[in-house]
Amino acid sequence: MEYNIPRGTYDILPEASPARQALYARFLRLAEAFGYHEITTPVFEQAALFERSSGESSDVVQKEMYRFNDRKGRVFALRPEGTAPVVRSYLENRLDLKGENKLCYWGPMFRYDRPQAGRYRQFYQYGIEFIGSDHPYWDAEVISFLWVFFQSLGLKELRLELNSVGCPDCAATYETALRDYYRPHLDQLCPDCLKRFELKPRRLLDCKVPSCKAFAKDAPSQLDYLDQSCAEHFEQVKAFLNLMNVPFTINPGIVRGLDYYTNTAFELIYEGIGAQNSLAGGGRYNGLIEQMGGKSTPAIGFAGGIERLLLALEAEGISLADSPGPDLYVIAMGVEARDFIVHLINELRAGGISVVYDPEKTSFKAQLKAANSSRARFAAIIGEDELAAGQVMLKNLETGQQQAVKADALLQFLG
Ligand code: HAM
């Protein structure tokens, strides 16, 4: 074959679709229960939307973004994440005036990173954004949404890691402390970390190079540099989480890969699916909306990756949905019943019943075999007698029970 799928992408084959659809359906159902409404934004946006909002210093934006010029030379990017587009849409469509401040979404995101298990160049995220309040209750509610979602799927080996990265003021004090700590060791840091030291020192804590990691271990913690109001906010988030029965561990190393975070930051970790073990992550972004031209509006949200979630479900042997068989397999037995069958099938399909019929199969044995391997719930056997009586012999393929059903009653029976 001459063509190959792009590296880091994959086809969602029919056999894999039902489980994904089941995940989206469950996510959307839970979102509804929490009062969220679905929003869908384009897969490409002005590149500047991400460059200015998500990341002057973030790898996701600086190194991994698919950036391109359109035919008129405008600079666009395939979206690497969903938060900035949702905020753009919230502002552009004045959703504040419509009271639409709980938004959920799912869809493909794009990052040019080195592909590996659980890391793709096109991957699928589901996420929620709560816009409009700084009250710690909302932080806990967003986190508990995530927790309840994973609990409802039956996953066990989960760890919710929580941190506060503070407001810009405490972040600045902390970054000074971090620079003081790292300065004597600059000659031992990797080239990326030297840039991080200048641009966004807290990212030094996230470096995967072993020699750099060793320094991160003893680095000062942001939690010791929170001002009183940020520390209080964090305490209250923890208190609400306890009230909501959401277990968490504090990890001051959670720095997040995008630039807009303030205060609460969290990740849901699942051990046992390799290095890419963050199933979902999020946090507050109280400055983003103002930065994008709106009035100062606090917000918080999270997003998770479908691929990693599917890997985790597989690791725990949880299957959400098998490819469903059709409702009915029509077997014509030695009769010239073309009109009757075509009419019946049309009526059933229009009524929402899934039907399989293959006019090219004529032997009863071959048709019954095909009906069984299609995993249909029922077979409708139509022989001379049935045709004459305007009915079908309906066979339950699981129990083997048979009963005659009038053709015009079949839709109601199967529905
Ligand atoms: P993020 O941590 O960059 O946050 O991504 C969220 C999740 O998307 C990750 O935890 C992971 O499950 C999945 N993910 C990220 N990159 C890849 C990849 N290359 N391949 C497969 N899965 C991946 C955000 O995107 C923020 N917008 C989350 C947020 C919402 N913060 C506030 N609101």
Tab-separated table of C-alpha atoms and ligand atoms in Angstrom:
chain	number	residue	atom	x	y	z
A	1	MET	CA	0.000	0.000	0.000
A	2	GLU	CA	1.211	3.410	-0.910
A	3	TYR	CA	-0.183	5.364	2.021
A	4	ASN	CA	0.268	5.039	5.760
A	5	ILE	CA	-1.464	6.617	8.687
A	6	PRO	CA	0.554	9.542	10.168
A	7	ARG	CA	2.867	8.597	13.016
A	8	GLY	CA	1.290	9.046	16.444
A	9	THR	CA	-2.269	8.688	15.143
A	10	TYR	CA	-4.553	5.677	14.943
A	11	ASP	CA	-7.780	4.557	13.331
A	12	ILE	CA	-10.708	3.887	15.601
A	13	LEU	CA	-11.854	0.608	14.109
A	14	PRO	CA	-15.468	-0.567	14.370
A	15	GLU	CA	-14.557	-3.057	17.117
A	16	ALA	CA	-13.151	-0.241	19.275
A	17	SER	CA	-15.963	2.235	18.748
A	18	PRO	CA	-18.606	0.934	21.178
A	19	ALA	CA	-16.317	1.233	24.236
A	20	ARG	CA	-15.386	4.800	23.336
A	21	GLN	CA	-18.973	5.751	22.646
A	22	ALA	CA	-19.941	4.230	25.989
A	23	LEU	CA	-17.283	6.372	27.705
A	24	TYR	CA	-18.490	9.572	26.066
A	25	ALA	CA	-22.088	8.714	26.898
A	26	ARG	CA	-21.225	8.095	30.551
A	27	PHE	CA	-19.166	11.257	30.724
A	28	LEU	CA	-21.979	13.338	29.210
A	29	ARG	CA	-24.555	11.754	31.507
A	30	LEU	CA	-22.465	12.605	34.559
A	31	ALA	CA	-21.868	16.097	33.199
A	32	GLU	CA	-25.611	16.547	32.999
A	33	ALA	CA	-25.972	15.363	36.579
A	34	PHE	CA	-23.471	18.038	37.637
A	35	GLY	CA	-25.279	20.693	35.565
A	36	TYR	CA	-22.790	20.973	32.688
A	37	HIS	CA	-23.798	21.692	29.104
A	38	GLU	CA	-21.880	20.458	26.088
A	39	ILE	CA	-19.909	22.866	23.916
A	40	THR	CA	-18.004	22.032	20.714
A	41	THR	CA	-15.352	24.326	19.267
A	42	PRO	CA	-13.372	23.978	15.999
A	43	VAL	CA	-10.299	21.750	15.884
A	44	PHE	CA	-8.230	24.721	14.697
A	45	GLU	CA	-7.974	28.221	16.082
A	46	GLN	CA	-5.734	31.256	15.683
A	47	ALA	CA	-2.298	30.117	16.852
A	48	ALA	CA	-2.009	33.253	18.981
A	49	LEU	CA	-4.916	32.069	21.131
A	50	PHE	CA	-2.715	29.310	22.488
A	51	GLU	CA	0.573	31.156	22.326
A	52	ARG	CA	-0.647	34.067	24.422
A	53	SER	CA	-2.864	32.164	26.813
A	54	SER	CA	-1.638	28.631	27.374
A	55	GLY	CA	1.957	29.054	26.994
A	56	GLU	CA	4.915	31.262	26.504
A	57	SER	CA	6.951	28.807	28.498
A	58	SER	CA	4.987	25.636	27.955
A	59	ASP	CA	6.369	22.792	25.822
A	60	VAL	CA	2.839	21.977	24.694
A	61	VAL	CA	2.624	25.341	22.970
A	62	GLN	CA	6.248	26.116	22.144
A	63	LYS	CA	7.387	22.742	20.867
A	64	GLU	CA	4.376	20.537	20.260
A	65	MET	CA	1.825	22.679	18.488
A	66	TYR	CA	0.811	21.948	14.896
A	67	ARG	CA	1.055	25.473	13.543
A	68	PHE	CA	0.280	26.325	9.924
A	69	ASN	CA	-0.486	29.162	7.545
A	70	ASP	CA	-3.697	29.024	5.584
A	71	ARG	CA	-3.881	30.104	1.943
A	72	LYS	CA	-4.174	33.721	2.955
A	73	GLY	CA	-1.165	33.535	5.236
A	74	ARG	CA	-3.133	33.594	8.492
A	75	VAL	CA	-1.494	31.593	11.266
A	76	PHE	CA	-3.618	28.851	12.754
A	77	ALA	CA	-2.947	25.895	15.019
A	78	LEU	CA	-4.592	22.529	15.521
A	79	ARG	CA	-5.817	22.841	19.072
A	80	PRO	CA	-3.413	21.245	21.574
A	81	GLU	CA	-5.978	21.550	24.377
A	82	GLY	CA	-9.581	22.554	25.001
A	83	THR	CA	-9.536	25.233	27.707
A	84	ALA	CA	-8.395	28.250	25.674
A	85	PRO	CA	-10.932	27.532	22.868
A	86	VAL	CA	-13.776	27.125	25.376
A	87	VAL	CA	-12.853	30.425	27.025
A	88	ARG	CA	-12.594	32.077	23.581
A	89	SER	CA	-16.079	30.835	22.754
A	90	TYR	CA	-17.437	31.835	26.178
A	91	LEU	CA	-16.242	35.389	25.600
A	92	GLU	CA	-17.098	35.635	21.913
A	93	ASN	CA	-20.646	34.328	22.407
A	94	ARG	CA	-21.242	36.215	25.666
A	95	LEU	CA	-22.188	32.992	27.418
A	96	ASP	CA	-21.950	34.891	30.712
A	97	LEU	CA	-25.154	36.712	29.758
A	98	LYS	CA	-26.876	33.376	29.141
A	99	GLY	CA	-25.766	31.906	32.461
A	100	GLU	CA	-23.834	29.175	30.612
A	101	ASN	CA	-20.870	28.856	32.941
A	102	LYS	CA	-20.627	25.060	33.315
A	103	LEU	CA	-19.292	23.732	30.030
A	104	CYS	CA	-18.218	20.253	29.023
A	105	TYR	CA	-16.617	18.995	25.824
A	106	TRP	CA	-14.888	16.099	24.154
A	107	GLY	CA	-12.970	15.736	20.941
A	108	PRO	CA	-9.574	15.395	19.274
A	109	MET	CA	-6.533	17.422	20.364
A	110	PHE	CA	-3.146	17.537	18.627
A	111	ARG	CA	0.371	17.637	20.024
A	112	TYR	CA	3.576	16.937	18.143
A	113	ASP	CA	5.294	14.853	20.804
A	114	ARG	CA	7.306	11.635	20.666
A	115	PRO	CA	4.662	8.900	20.410
A	116	GLN	CA	4.674	6.112	22.986
A	117	ALA	CA	2.129	4.043	24.936
A	118	GLY	CA	-0.575	6.483	26.037
A	119	ARG	CA	0.927	9.390	24.090
A	120	TYR	CA	-0.328	10.265	20.632
A	121	ARG	CA	-0.143	13.155	18.209
A	122	GLN	CA	-3.881	13.100	17.786
A	123	PHE	CA	-5.623	12.085	20.993
A	124	TYR	CA	-9.069	12.576	22.447
A	125	GLN	CA	-9.914	14.558	25.531
A	126	TYR	CA	-13.057	14.945	27.576
A	127	GLY	CA	-13.186	17.879	29.952
A	128	ILE	CA	-15.205	20.410	31.910
A	129	GLU	CA	-14.759	24.101	32.635
A	130	PHE	CA	-16.490	25.962	35.446
A	131	ILE	CA	-16.352	29.726	34.900
A	132	GLY	CA	-17.185	32.562	37.238
A	133	SER	CA	-16.274	31.950	40.859
A	134	ASP	CA	-13.246	31.593	43.078
A	135	HIS	CA	-15.170	29.883	45.867
A	136	PRO	CA	-13.269	26.752	46.988
A	137	TYR	CA	-16.483	24.740	46.857
A	138	TRP	CA	-16.236	24.775	43.045
A	139	ASP	CA	-12.670	23.486	43.074
A	140	ALA	CA	-13.826	20.540	45.130
A	141	GLU	CA	-16.909	19.988	42.986
A	142	VAL	CA	-14.845	19.897	39.768
A	143	ILE	CA	-12.389	17.469	41.358
A	144	SER	CA	-15.188	15.325	42.743
A	145	PHE	CA	-16.741	15.141	39.250
A	146	LEU	CA	-13.497	13.619	38.042
A	147	TRP	CA	-13.326	11.267	41.001
A	148	VAL	CA	-16.953	10.136	40.692
A	149	PHE	CA	-16.482	9.545	36.963
A	150	PHE	CA	-13.554	7.208	37.548
A	151	GLN	CA	-15.212	5.484	40.495
A	152	SER	CA	-18.324	4.868	38.408
A	153	LEU	CA	-16.190	3.130	35.804
A	154	GLY	CA	-14.941	0.758	38.481
A	155	LEU	CA	-11.270	1.781	38.380
A	156	LYS	CA	-9.399	1.076	41.599
A	157	GLU	CA	-5.709	1.918	41.333
A	158	LEU	CA	-6.240	5.658	41.284
A	159	ARG	CA	-4.392	8.417	43.066
A	160	LEU	CA	-5.573	11.984	43.099
A	161	GLU	CA	-2.651	14.359	43.568
A	162	LEU	CA	-3.341	17.881	44.706
A	163	ASN	CA	-1.284	21.045	44.899
A	164	SER	CA	-1.693	24.787	44.975
A	165	VAL	CA	0.518	26.847	42.671
A	166	GLY	CA	-0.696	30.057	44.328
A	167	CYS	CA	-1.709	33.377	42.821
A	168	PRO	CA	0.794	35.310	40.643
A	169	ASP	CA	2.121	37.108	43.761
A	170	CYS	CA	2.951	33.956	45.699
A	171	ALA	CA	4.182	32.325	42.492
A	172	ALA	CA	6.659	35.206	42.033
A	173	THR	CA	8.004	34.891	45.598
A	174	TYR	CA	8.299	31.149	45.120
A	175	GLU	CA	10.114	31.476	41.804
A	176	THR	CA	12.676	33.741	43.447
A	177	ALA	CA	13.238	31.061	46.089
A	178	LEU	CA	13.509	28.383	43.411
A	179	ARG	CA	16.049	30.396	41.424
A	180	ASP	CA	18.098	30.948	44.593
A	181	TYR	CA	18.035	27.205	45.169
A	182	TYR	CA	19.014	26.247	41.608
A	183	ARG	CA	21.526	29.034	40.892
A	184	PRO	CA	24.582	27.285	42.385
A	185	HIS	CA	23.827	24.184	40.257
A	186	LEU	CA	23.260	25.792	36.846
A	187	ASP	CA	26.301	24.087	35.326
A	188	GLN	CA	24.759	20.704	36.173
A	189	LEU	CA	21.337	21.308	34.585
A	190	CYS	CA	20.220	20.141	31.140
A	191	PRO	CA	19.890	22.798	28.370
A	192	ASP	CA	16.066	22.740	28.652
A	193	CYS	CA	16.287	23.392	32.372
A	194	LEU	CA	18.551	26.374	31.765
A	195	LYS	CA	15.721	27.861	29.702
A	196	ARG	CA	13.190	26.906	32.365
A	197	PHE	CA	15.350	28.646	34.958
A	198	GLU	CA	14.963	31.893	33.013
A	199	LEU	CA	11.376	31.576	31.800
A	200	LYS	CA	9.369	29.529	34.290
A	201	PRO	CA	11.497	28.083	37.099
A	202	ARG	CA	8.668	25.942	38.498
A	203	ARG	CA	8.955	23.792	35.364
A	204	LEU	CA	12.396	22.751	36.659
A	205	LEU	CA	10.483	20.438	38.993
A	206	ASP	CA	8.983	18.624	36.015
A	207	CYS	CA	12.214	17.685	34.212
A	208	LYS	CA	12.573	13.974	33.460
A	209	VAL	CA	16.413	14.014	33.091
A	210	PRO	CA	17.730	11.968	36.060
A	211	SER	CA	20.437	14.472	37.089
A	212	CYS	CA	17.890	17.316	37.112
A	213	LYS	CA	15.340	15.172	38.925
A	214	ALA	CA	17.790	14.768	41.799
A	215	PHE	CA	17.752	18.542	42.385
A	216	ALA	CA	13.969	18.733	42.196
A	217	LYS	CA	13.684	16.358	45.152
A	218	ASP	CA	15.087	18.865	47.662
A	219	ALA	CA	13.778	22.024	46.014
A	220	PRO	CA	11.618	24.441	48.033
A	221	SER	CA	7.873	23.751	47.928
A	222	GLN	CA	5.308	26.210	46.618
A	223	LEU	CA	3.101	25.317	49.574
A	224	ASP	CA	5.585	27.031	51.911
A	225	TYR	CA	5.285	30.224	49.852
A	226	LEU	CA	1.513	30.663	49.705
A	227	ASP	CA	0.220	33.961	51.071
A	228	GLN	CA	-2.501	33.852	53.676
A	229	SER	CA	-5.463	34.047	51.346
A	230	CYS	CA	-4.106	31.376	48.943
A	231	ALA	CA	-3.231	29.104	51.879
A	232	GLU	CA	-6.742	29.536	53.273
A	233	HIS	CA	-8.297	28.826	49.888
A	234	PHE	CA	-6.278	25.628	49.659
A	235	GLU	CA	-7.321	24.575	53.173
A	236	GLN	CA	-10.962	25.053	52.251
A	237	VAL	CA	-10.634	23.071	49.024
A	238	LYS	CA	-9.222	20.200	51.089
A	239	ALA	CA	-12.032	20.522	53.629
A	240	PHE	CA	-14.695	20.374	50.899
A	241	LEU	CA	-12.977	17.378	49.321
A	242	ASN	CA	-13.111	15.607	52.674
A	243	LEU	CA	-16.810	16.434	52.941
A	244	MET	CA	-17.321	14.972	49.463
A	245	ASN	CA	-15.382	11.817	50.399
A	246	VAL	CA	-12.769	12.378	47.727
A	247	PRO	CA	-9.412	10.986	48.860
A	248	PHE	CA	-6.303	12.916	47.771
A	249	THR	CA	-2.596	13.159	48.416
A	250	ILE	CA	-0.684	16.434	48.450
A	251	ASN	CA	2.079	16.610	45.858
A	252	PRO	CA	3.911	19.961	45.612
A	253	GLY	CA	5.557	18.591	42.432
A	254	ILE	CA	2.327	18.986	40.420
A	255	VAL	CA	3.235	21.998	38.285
A	256	ARG	CA	1.099	21.305	35.157
A	257	GLY	CA	2.286	21.720	31.602
A	258	LEU	CA	0.328	24.815	30.580
A	259	ASP	CA	0.990	28.367	31.742
A	260	TYR	CA	-2.405	29.586	32.866
A	261	TYR	CA	-2.736	27.816	36.217
A	262	THR	CA	-3.275	29.629	39.510
A	263	ASN	CA	-3.995	28.115	42.945
A	264	THR	CA	-5.515	24.627	42.833
A	265	ALA	CA	-3.777	22.158	40.500
A	266	PHE	CA	-4.421	18.422	40.379
A	267	GLU	CA	-3.744	15.230	38.473
A	268	LEU	CA	-5.301	11.819	38.538
A	269	ILE	CA	-2.564	9.219	38.422
A	270	TYR	CA	-2.941	5.580	37.490
A	271	GLU	CA	0.043	3.305	38.029
A	272	GLY	CA	0.299	0.353	35.691
A	273	ILE	CA	-0.049	1.851	32.215
A	274	GLY	CA	3.554	2.942	31.755
A	275	ALA	CA	5.230	6.324	31.908
A	276	GLN	CA	2.207	8.270	30.685
A	277	ASN	CA	0.286	7.690	33.866
A	278	SER	CA	-1.657	10.937	34.195
A	279	LEU	CA	-5.221	10.000	33.291
A	280	ALA	CA	-6.507	13.531	33.749
A	281	GLY	CA	-5.370	16.885	35.034
A	282	GLY	CA	-6.595	20.371	35.643
A	283	GLY	CA	-6.762	23.313	37.948
A	284	ARG	CA	-7.732	26.927	38.408
A	285	TYR	CA	-6.959	29.557	35.845
A	286	ASN	CA	-8.117	32.768	37.463
A	287	GLY	CA	-6.109	35.049	35.177
A	288	LEU	CA	-6.811	33.519	31.777
A	289	ILE	CA	-10.116	35.168	30.941
A	290	GLU	CA	-8.840	38.653	31.660
A	291	GLN	CA	-5.673	37.880	29.726
A	292	MET	CA	-7.850	36.961	26.748
A	293	GLY	CA	-9.679	40.273	26.835
A	294	GLY	CA	-12.607	39.490	29.128
A	295	LYS	CA	-13.200	41.040	32.510
A	296	SER	CA	-11.403	39.425	35.429
A	297	THR	CA	-13.219	36.087	35.942
A	298	PRO	CA	-11.974	33.126	37.952
A	299	ALA	CA	-12.415	29.606	36.519
A	300	ILE	CA	-11.415	25.999	37.034
A	301	GLY	CA	-11.585	22.792	35.010
A	302	PHE	CA	-9.964	19.526	34.032
A	303	ALA	CA	-9.406	17.353	30.985
A	304	GLY	CA	-8.605	13.666	30.642
A	305	GLY	CA	-7.320	11.549	27.781
A	306	ILE	CA	-9.543	8.790	26.415
A	307	GLU	CA	-6.614	6.604	25.292
A	308	ARG	CA	-5.057	6.406	28.762
A	309	LEU	CA	-8.441	5.771	30.311
A	310	LEU	CA	-9.019	2.890	27.896
A	311	LEU	CA	-5.576	1.493	28.783
A	312	ALA	CA	-6.415	1.669	32.501
A	313	LEU	CA	-9.772	-0.034	31.971
A	314	GLU	CA	-8.023	-2.778	30.025
A	315	ALA	CA	-5.418	-3.177	32.783
A	316	GLU	CA	-8.221	-3.807	35.299
A	317	GLY	CA	-10.160	-6.065	32.926
A	318	ILE	CA	-13.148	-3.712	32.804
A	319	SER	CA	-15.131	-3.898	29.607
A	320	LEU	CA	-17.717	-1.218	29.006
A	321	ALA	CA	-19.446	-2.302	25.856
A	322	ASP	CA	-19.085	-5.083	23.390
A	323	SER	CA	-19.873	-4.431	19.817
A	324	PRO	CA	-23.633	-4.959	19.931
A	325	GLY	CA	-25.213	-7.459	17.548
A	326	PRO	CA	-28.262	-6.518	15.484
A	327	ASP	CA	-31.771	-6.901	16.903
A	328	LEU	CA	-32.901	-9.201	14.142
A	329	TYR	CA	-31.497	-11.480	11.459
A	330	VAL	CA	-33.988	-12.323	8.705
A	331	ILE	CA	-33.814	-15.871	7.370
A	332	ALA	CA	-35.803	-16.665	4.257
A	333	MET	CA	-36.423	-20.395	3.882
A	334	GLY	CA	-36.936	-21.642	0.364
A	335	VAL	CA	-39.487	-19.011	-0.507
A	336	GLU	CA	-39.666	-16.263	-3.037
A	337	ALA	CA	-40.615	-13.720	-0.392
A	338	ARG	CA	-38.672	-10.752	-1.656
A	339	ASP	CA	-41.474	-8.154	-1.480
A	340	PHE	CA	-42.631	-9.260	1.942
A	341	ILE	CA	-39.114	-9.189	3.381
A	342	VAL	CA	-37.980	-5.905	1.858
A	343	HIS	CA	-41.135	-4.214	3.066
A	344	LEU	CA	-40.799	-5.697	6.564
A	345	ILE	CA	-37.132	-4.725	6.869
A	346	ASN	CA	-37.813	-1.154	5.807
A	347	GLU	CA	-40.548	-0.761	8.338
A	348	LEU	CA	-38.482	-2.237	11.168
A	349	ARG	CA	-35.406	-0.124	10.399
A	350	ALA	CA	-37.489	3.037	10.187
A	351	GLY	CA	-38.796	2.110	13.644
A	352	GLY	CA	-35.239	1.907	15.014
A	353	ILE	CA	-34.769	-1.882	14.951
A	354	SER	CA	-31.447	-3.044	13.513
A	355	VAL	CA	-31.942	-5.754	10.943
A	356	VAL	CA	-29.581	-7.880	8.878
A	357	TYR	CA	-30.682	-9.662	5.716
A	358	ASP	CA	-28.511	-11.095	2.993
A	359	PRO	CA	-30.449	-12.012	-0.158
A	360	GLU	CA	-27.407	-13.789	-1.529
A	361	LYS	CA	-27.492	-16.433	1.180
A	362	THR	CA	-30.128	-19.007	0.366
A	363	SER	CA	-29.422	-22.142	2.409
A	364	PHE	CA	-31.165	-22.227	5.797
A	365	LYS	CA	-28.058	-23.606	7.485
A	366	ALA	CA	-25.811	-20.862	6.153
A	367	GLN	CA	-28.300	-18.185	7.181
A	368	LEU	CA	-28.716	-19.551	10.713
A	369	LYS	CA	-24.949	-19.777	11.101
A	370	ALA	CA	-24.584	-16.172	9.964
A	371	ALA	CA	-27.378	-15.117	12.340
A	372	ASN	CA	-25.579	-16.718	15.287
A	373	SER	CA	-22.207	-15.262	14.442
A	374	SER	CA	-23.762	-11.808	13.994
A	375	ARG	CA	-24.849	-12.084	17.663
A	376	ALA	CA	-28.361	-11.010	16.730
A	377	ARG	CA	-30.923	-11.166	19.531
A	378	PHE	CA	-33.543	-12.797	17.327
A	379	ALA	CA	-33.858	-14.566	13.986
A	380	ALA	CA	-37.041	-14.117	11.959
A	381	ILE	CA	-37.567	-17.276	9.980
A	382	ILE	CA	-39.843	-16.904	6.999
A	383	GLY	CA	-40.978	-20.028	5.154
A	384	GLU	CA	-43.986	-20.748	3.000
A	385	ASP	CA	-46.395	-21.092	5.930
A	386	GLU	CA	-45.252	-17.838	7.511
A	387	LEU	CA	-45.509	-16.014	4.221
A	388	ALA	CA	-49.054	-17.260	3.694
A	389	ALA	CA	-50.049	-16.203	7.220
A	390	GLY	CA	-48.277	-12.806	7.042
A	391	GLN	CA	-46.124	-13.653	10.039
A	392	VAL	CA	-42.583	-14.722	10.987
A	393	MET	CA	-41.269	-17.451	13.245
A	394	LEU	CA	-39.272	-15.459	15.763
A	395	LYS	CA	-36.421	-17.374	17.359
A	396	ASN	CA	-34.674	-16.044	20.442
A	397	LEU	CA	-31.063	-16.891	19.602
A	398	GLU	CA	-30.012	-16.918	23.234
A	399	THR	CA	-32.716	-19.218	24.669
A	400	GLY	CA	-33.711	-21.017	21.467
A	401	GLN	CA	-37.410	-20.318	22.159
A	402	GLN	CA	-39.618	-19.822	19.114
A	403	GLN	CA	-42.948	-18.127	18.617
A	404	ALA	CA	-45.026	-16.950	15.678
A	405	VAL	CA	-45.443	-13.171	15.491
A	406	LYS	CA	-47.597	-11.296	12.991
A	407	ALA	CA	-45.502	-9.111	10.672
A	408	ASP	CA	-47.400	-5.983	11.668
A	409	ALA	CA	-46.846	-6.697	15.377
A	410	LEU	CA	-43.110	-7.308	15.021
A	411	LEU	CA	-42.008	-3.706	15.425
A	412	GLN	CA	-43.831	-3.366	18.715
A	413	PHE	CA	-42.614	-6.775	19.881
A	414	LEU	CA	-38.936	-6.026	19.214
A	415	GLY	CA	-39.068	-2.413	20.310
B	1	HAM	P1	-3.193	18.378	30.123
B	1	HAM	O1	-2.668	17.873	31.425
B	1	HAM	O2	-2.209	18.924	29.174
B	1	HAM	O3	-4.283	19.459	30.480
B	1	HAM	O4	-3.998	17.220	29.398
B	1	HAM	C1	-5.034	16.549	30.054
B	1	HAM	C2	-4.977	15.059	29.775
B	1	HAM	O5	-4.950	14.808	28.368
B	1	HAM	C3	-3.743	14.353	30.298
B	1	HAM	O6	-3.886	14.046	31.672
B	1	HAM	C4	-3.718	13.097	29.446
B	1	HAM	O7	-4.637	12.133	29.956
B	1	HAM	C5	-4.238	13.593	28.121
B	1	HAM	N1	-3.132	13.852	27.181
B	1	HAM	C6	-2.353	14.940	27.109
B	1	HAM	N2	-1.456	14.819	26.095
B	1	HAM	C7	-1.691	13.616	25.521
B	1	HAM	C8	-1.108	12.913	24.424
B	1	HAM	N3	-0.102	13.419	23.683
B	1	HAM	N4	-1.603	11.678	24.119
B	1	HAM	C9	-2.626	11.151	24.842
B	1	HAM	N5	-3.206	11.772	25.881
B	1	HAM	C10	-2.747	12.993	26.220
B	1	HAM	C11	-5.038	20.148	29.572
B	1	HAM	O8	-5.096	19.884	28.393
B	1	HAM	C12	-5.881	21.242	30.201
B	1	HAM	N6	-6.640	21.895	29.136
B	1	HAM	C13	-6.777	20.667	31.262
B	1	HAM	C14	-7.611	21.721	31.920
B	1	HAM	C15	-8.915	21.981	31.711
B	1	HAM	N7	-7.185	22.585	32.829
B	1	HAM	C16	-8.182	23.375	33.185
B	1	HAM	N8	-9.228	23.014	32.490
